[in-house]
Amino acid sequence: QMTLAEALRLGLDGAAENGTQGIQVTGVEAEGWLRALLDRLTDAAPAALLPPPVGLHAEMRPYQVRGYSWLGFMREFGLGACLADDMGLGKTIQTIALLLRERDETAVTSPTLIVCPTSVVGNWERELARFAPSLRVMAHRGAARLHGEAFRAAAAGHDVVLTSYPLLARDRDSLESVEWSTAVLDEAQNIKNAATKLAQAARALRARNRVALTGTPVENRLGEEHQGWKIAMAT
């Protein structure tokens, strides 16, 4: 037996140097739904285009629709995603469209957590209010922020909770006590070093779906980045 993640890793690579669970693997054959999923993941355009959600107050560009549709496809199969569009190409609006679709079309009721640098928490608030005014947004920051049971109760009454990377580590106990529908890490290169307390706090989040956003997917050593993305996209 193996997890879906292990099966996908082997199926997409075709072989694995160390195998899984100590077994040497030289090739993979799959059938049924797993074969269909592997075929779609190796397709140049695996995701069928989705219509923009009704509650989105914006017109998406064609490449943004493709990105949003891909995020929806990955979520459908319980796979984490790394959206690495360059700065200014609309990673925020693609993510907001995904969150609206979760609420409007997949009956998700648990809140989403968005973690971002302190300097852009306000920007996320403004973008959510502008493009998705139907979403109830809570900013977890400042000296008066809630903790423990009070935080869990407040989060349950909102669709989106915003917080910053410093608070991800500092308020780890409160943040990991909530089962999030989606955990979004904006500027996700912040967790590239898997040994840091910040990366460990990101790994500890309980979320059914994980999305990493970054315009700089590789900054320094490739091995360091690889470990970081494994944390960001783990399900």
mmCIF file of C-alpha atoms in Angstrom, residues 27-191:
data_model
loop_
_atom_site.group_PDB
_atom_site.id
_atom_site.type_symbol
_atom_site.label_atom_id
_atom_site.label_comp_id
_atom_site.label_asym_id
_atom_site.label_seq_id
_atom_site.Cartn_x
_atom_site.Cartn_y
_atom_site.Cartn_z
ATOM 1 C CA GLY A 27 8.358 1.347 -13.390
ATOM 2 C CA VAL A 28 4.675 1.959 -12.763
ATOM 3 C CA GLU A 29 1.518 0.765 -14.476
ATOM 4 C CA ALA A 30 -1.835 2.152 -13.427
ATOM 5 C CA GLU A 31 -5.436 1.702 -14.478
ATOM 6 C CA GLY A 32 -8.839 3.108 -13.706
ATOM 7 C CA TRP A 33 -9.189 6.540 -12.106
ATOM 8 C CA LEU A 34 -5.480 6.689 -11.175
ATOM 9 C CA ARG A 35 -4.452 6.154 -14.814
ATOM 10 C CA ALA A 36 -6.881 8.860 -15.885
ATOM 11 C CA LEU A 37 -5.474 11.249 -13.261
ATOM 12 C CA LEU A 38 -1.865 10.554 -14.311
ATOM 13 C CA ASP A 39 -2.802 11.160 -17.935
ATOM 14 C CA ARG A 40 -4.441 14.465 -17.064
ATOM 15 C CA LEU A 41 -1.479 15.601 -14.970
ATOM 16 C CA THR A 42 0.928 14.949 -17.853
ATOM 17 C CA ASP A 43 -1.347 16.745 -20.333
ATOM 18 C CA ALA A 44 -0.264 20.256 -21.315
ATOM 19 C CA ALA A 45 -3.733 21.491 -20.284
ATOM 20 C CA PRO A 46 -5.024 19.024 -17.665
ATOM 21 C CA ALA A 47 -7.908 21.138 -16.384
ATOM 22 C CA ALA A 48 -11.094 21.924 -18.255
ATOM 23 C CA LEU A 49 -11.809 25.653 -18.144
ATOM 24 C CA LEU A 50 -14.229 26.650 -15.411
ATOM 25 C CA PRO A 51 -16.662 29.543 -15.680
ATOM 26 C CA PRO A 52 -15.722 32.413 -13.363
ATOM 27 C CA PRO A 53 -17.737 32.285 -10.138
ATOM 28 C CA VAL A 54 -20.900 34.370 -10.049
ATOM 29 C CA GLY A 55 -19.764 36.380 -7.038
ATOM 30 C CA LEU A 56 -16.531 37.602 -8.647
ATOM 31 C CA HIS A 57 -16.666 41.358 -9.332
ATOM 32 C CA ALA A 58 -14.003 41.331 -12.051
ATOM 33 C CA GLU A 59 -13.374 40.123 -15.572
ATOM 34 C CA MET A 60 -10.601 37.541 -15.617
ATOM 35 C CA ARG A 61 -8.067 37.395 -18.430
ATOM 36 C CA PRO A 62 -7.830 34.112 -20.360
ATOM 37 C CA TYR A 63 -4.606 33.008 -18.649
ATOM 38 C CA GLN A 64 -6.137 33.811 -15.256
ATOM 39 C CA VAL A 65 -9.123 31.599 -16.086
ATOM 40 C CA ARG A 66 -6.675 28.794 -16.958
ATOM 41 C CA GLY A 67 -4.825 29.271 -13.682
ATOM 42 C CA TYR A 68 -8.023 29.374 -11.629
ATOM 43 C CA SER A 69 -9.322 26.279 -13.426
ATOM 44 C CA TRP A 70 -6.066 24.444 -12.695
ATOM 45 C CA LEU A 71 -6.323 25.348 -9.014
ATOM 46 C CA GLY A 72 -9.858 23.933 -9.013
ATOM 47 C CA PHE A 73 -8.652 20.763 -10.733
ATOM 48 C CA MET A 74 -5.908 20.246 -8.154
ATOM 49 C CA ARG A 75 -8.362 20.802 -5.309
ATOM 50 C CA GLU A 76 -10.779 18.273 -6.795
ATOM 51 C CA PHE A 77 -8.159 15.552 -6.387
ATOM 52 C CA GLY A 78 -6.910 16.704 -2.992
ATOM 53 C CA LEU A 79 -3.576 17.912 -4.369
ATOM 54 C CA GLY A 80 -1.733 20.994 -3.177
ATOM 55 C CA ALA A 81 -0.818 23.570 -5.817
ATOM 56 C CA CYS A 82 1.961 26.081 -6.372
ATOM 57 C CA LEU A 83 0.867 29.031 -8.511
ATOM 58 C CA ALA A 84 4.089 30.706 -9.601
ATOM 59 C CA ASP A 85 2.947 33.429 -12.007
ATOM 60 C CA ASP A 86 5.230 36.456 -12.207
ATOM 61 C CA MET A 87 4.439 39.488 -10.067
ATOM 62 C CA GLY A 88 1.521 41.498 -11.405
ATOM 63 C CA LEU A 89 -0.143 38.677 -13.340
ATOM 64 C CA GLY A 90 -3.027 38.229 -10.916
ATOM 65 C CA LYS A 91 -2.269 35.413 -8.478
ATOM 66 C CA THR A 92 -4.543 37.171 -5.983
ATOM 67 C CA ILE A 93 -7.606 37.318 -8.225
ATOM 68 C CA GLN A 94 -7.135 33.686 -9.306
ATOM 69 C CA THR A 95 -7.047 32.660 -5.652
ATOM 70 C CA ILE A 96 -10.085 34.761 -4.770
ATOM 71 C CA ALA A 97 -11.978 33.136 -7.656
ATOM 72 C CA LEU A 98 -11.077 29.712 -6.255
ATOM 73 C CA LEU A 99 -12.344 30.676 -2.796
ATOM 74 C CA LEU A 100 -15.614 31.983 -4.238
ATOM 75 C CA ARG A 101 -16.103 28.770 -6.184
ATOM 76 C CA GLU A 102 -15.561 26.766 -2.999
ATOM 77 C CA ARG A 103 -18.335 28.731 -1.268
ATOM 78 C CA ASP A 104 -20.799 28.976 -4.133
ATOM 79 C CA GLU A 105 -20.440 25.635 -5.902
ATOM 80 C CA THR A 106 -18.853 23.069 -3.596
ATOM 81 C CA ALA A 107 -20.754 23.871 -0.376
ATOM 82 C CA VAL A 108 -17.598 24.501 1.660
ATOM 83 C CA THR A 109 -18.414 26.001 5.054
ATOM 84 C CA SER A 110 -15.058 25.919 6.884
ATOM 85 C CA PRO A 111 -13.003 29.136 6.726
ATOM 86 C CA THR A 112 -9.949 29.681 4.549
ATOM 87 C CA LEU A 113 -6.658 30.872 6.042
ATOM 88 C CA ILE A 114 -4.472 33.236 4.025
ATOM 89 C CA VAL A 115 -0.945 33.811 5.345
ATOM 90 C CA CYS A 116 1.049 36.650 3.803
ATOM 91 C CA PRO A 117 3.781 39.157 4.665
ATOM 92 C CA THR A 118 2.666 41.744 7.227
ATOM 93 C CA SER A 119 2.951 44.517 4.643
ATOM 94 C CA VAL A 120 0.300 43.029 2.327
ATOM 95 C CA VAL A 121 -2.403 41.983 4.814
ATOM 96 C CA GLY A 122 -4.171 45.286 4.119
ATOM 97 C CA ASN A 123 -3.869 44.735 0.368
ATOM 98 C CA TRP A 124 -5.557 41.337 0.677
ATOM 99 C CA GLU A 125 -8.362 42.970 2.677
ATOM 100 C CA ARG A 126 -8.898 45.573 -0.028
ATOM 101 C CA GLU A 127 -8.758 43.058 -2.891
ATOM 102 C CA LEU A 128 -11.219 40.716 -1.187
ATOM 103 C CA ALA A 129 -13.618 43.595 -0.505
ATOM 104 C CA ARG A 130 -13.303 44.771 -4.102
ATOM 105 C CA PHE A 131 -13.514 41.466 -5.991
ATOM 106 C CA ALA A 132 -15.500 39.272 -3.576
ATOM 107 C CA PRO A 133 -17.658 41.477 -1.318
ATOM 108 C CA SER A 134 -19.823 38.473 -0.406
ATOM 109 C CA LEU A 135 -16.948 36.837 1.516
ATOM 110 C CA ARG A 136 -16.772 37.593 5.237
ATOM 111 C CA VAL A 137 -13.172 38.503 6.031
ATOM 112 C CA MET A 138 -11.406 38.609 9.400
ATOM 113 C CA ALA A 139 -7.872 39.993 9.890
ATOM 114 C CA HIS A 140 -5.984 38.238 12.689
ATOM 115 C CA ARG A 141 -3.396 40.780 13.749
ATOM 116 C CA GLY A 142 -2.596 43.444 16.327
ATOM 117 C CA ALA A 143 -2.346 43.396 20.101
ATOM 118 C CA ALA A 144 -6.103 42.855 20.507
ATOM 119 C CA ARG A 145 -6.217 39.735 18.319
ATOM 120 C CA LEU A 146 -8.090 36.706 19.649
ATOM 121 C CA HIS A 147 -6.650 33.432 20.898
ATOM 122 C CA GLY A 148 -7.829 29.952 21.778
ATOM 123 C CA GLU A 149 -11.572 29.270 21.884
ATOM 124 C CA ALA A 150 -12.416 32.921 21.165
ATOM 125 C CA PHE A 151 -10.337 32.760 17.984
ATOM 126 C CA ARG A 152 -11.919 29.480 16.862
ATOM 127 C CA ALA A 153 -15.417 30.894 17.376
ATOM 128 C CA ALA A 154 -14.612 34.079 15.460
ATOM 129 C CA ALA A 155 -12.943 32.175 12.599
ATOM 130 C CA ALA A 156 -15.998 29.924 12.256
ATOM 131 C CA GLY A 157 -18.124 33.012 11.652
ATOM 132 C CA HIS A 158 -16.022 34.149 8.666
ATOM 133 C CA ASP A 159 -15.187 32.820 5.208
ATOM 134 C CA VAL A 160 -11.579 34.065 5.133
ATOM 135 C CA VAL A 161 -9.076 34.695 7.923
ATOM 136 C CA LEU A 162 -6.004 36.785 7.081
ATOM 137 C CA THR A 163 -2.803 36.690 9.086
ATOM 138 C CA SER A 164 0.925 37.299 8.679
ATOM 139 C CA TYR A 165 3.980 35.038 8.678
ATOM 140 C CA PRO A 166 5.271 36.287 12.052
ATOM 141 C CA LEU A 167 1.914 35.416 13.624
ATOM 142 C CA LEU A 168 1.816 32.027 11.891
ATOM 143 C CA ALA A 169 4.673 30.952 14.150
ATOM 144 C CA ARG A 170 3.750 33.057 17.187
ATOM 145 C CA ASP A 171 0.066 32.016 17.271
ATOM 146 C CA ARG A 172 0.656 28.485 16.042
ATOM 147 C CA ASP A 173 -1.541 26.852 18.704
ATOM 148 C CA SER A 174 -4.584 28.939 17.810
ATOM 149 C CA LEU A 175 -4.120 28.642 14.043
ATOM 150 C CA GLU A 176 -3.609 24.894 14.008
ATOM 151 C CA SER A 177 -6.646 24.352 16.243
ATOM 152 C CA VAL A 178 -8.947 25.233 13.314
ATOM 153 C CA GLU A 179 -9.636 22.845 10.453
ATOM 154 C CA TRP A 180 -9.319 25.127 7.434
ATOM 155 C CA SER A 181 -10.968 24.452 4.094
ATOM 156 C CA THR A 182 -7.931 25.913 2.328
ATOM 157 C CA ALA A 183 -4.602 27.251 3.554
ATOM 158 C CA VAL A 184 -3.063 29.821 1.199
ATOM 159 C CA LEU A 185 0.567 30.864 1.623
ATOM 160 C CA ASP A 186 1.235 34.095 -0.269
ATOM 161 C CA GLU A 187 4.905 34.865 -0.982
ATOM 162 C CA ALA A 188 5.429 31.236 -0.040
ATOM 163 C CA GLN A 189 9.200 31.445 -0.434
ATOM 164 C CA ASN A 190 9.027 32.511 3.213
ATOM 165 C CA ILE A 191 8.796 28.825 4.187
#
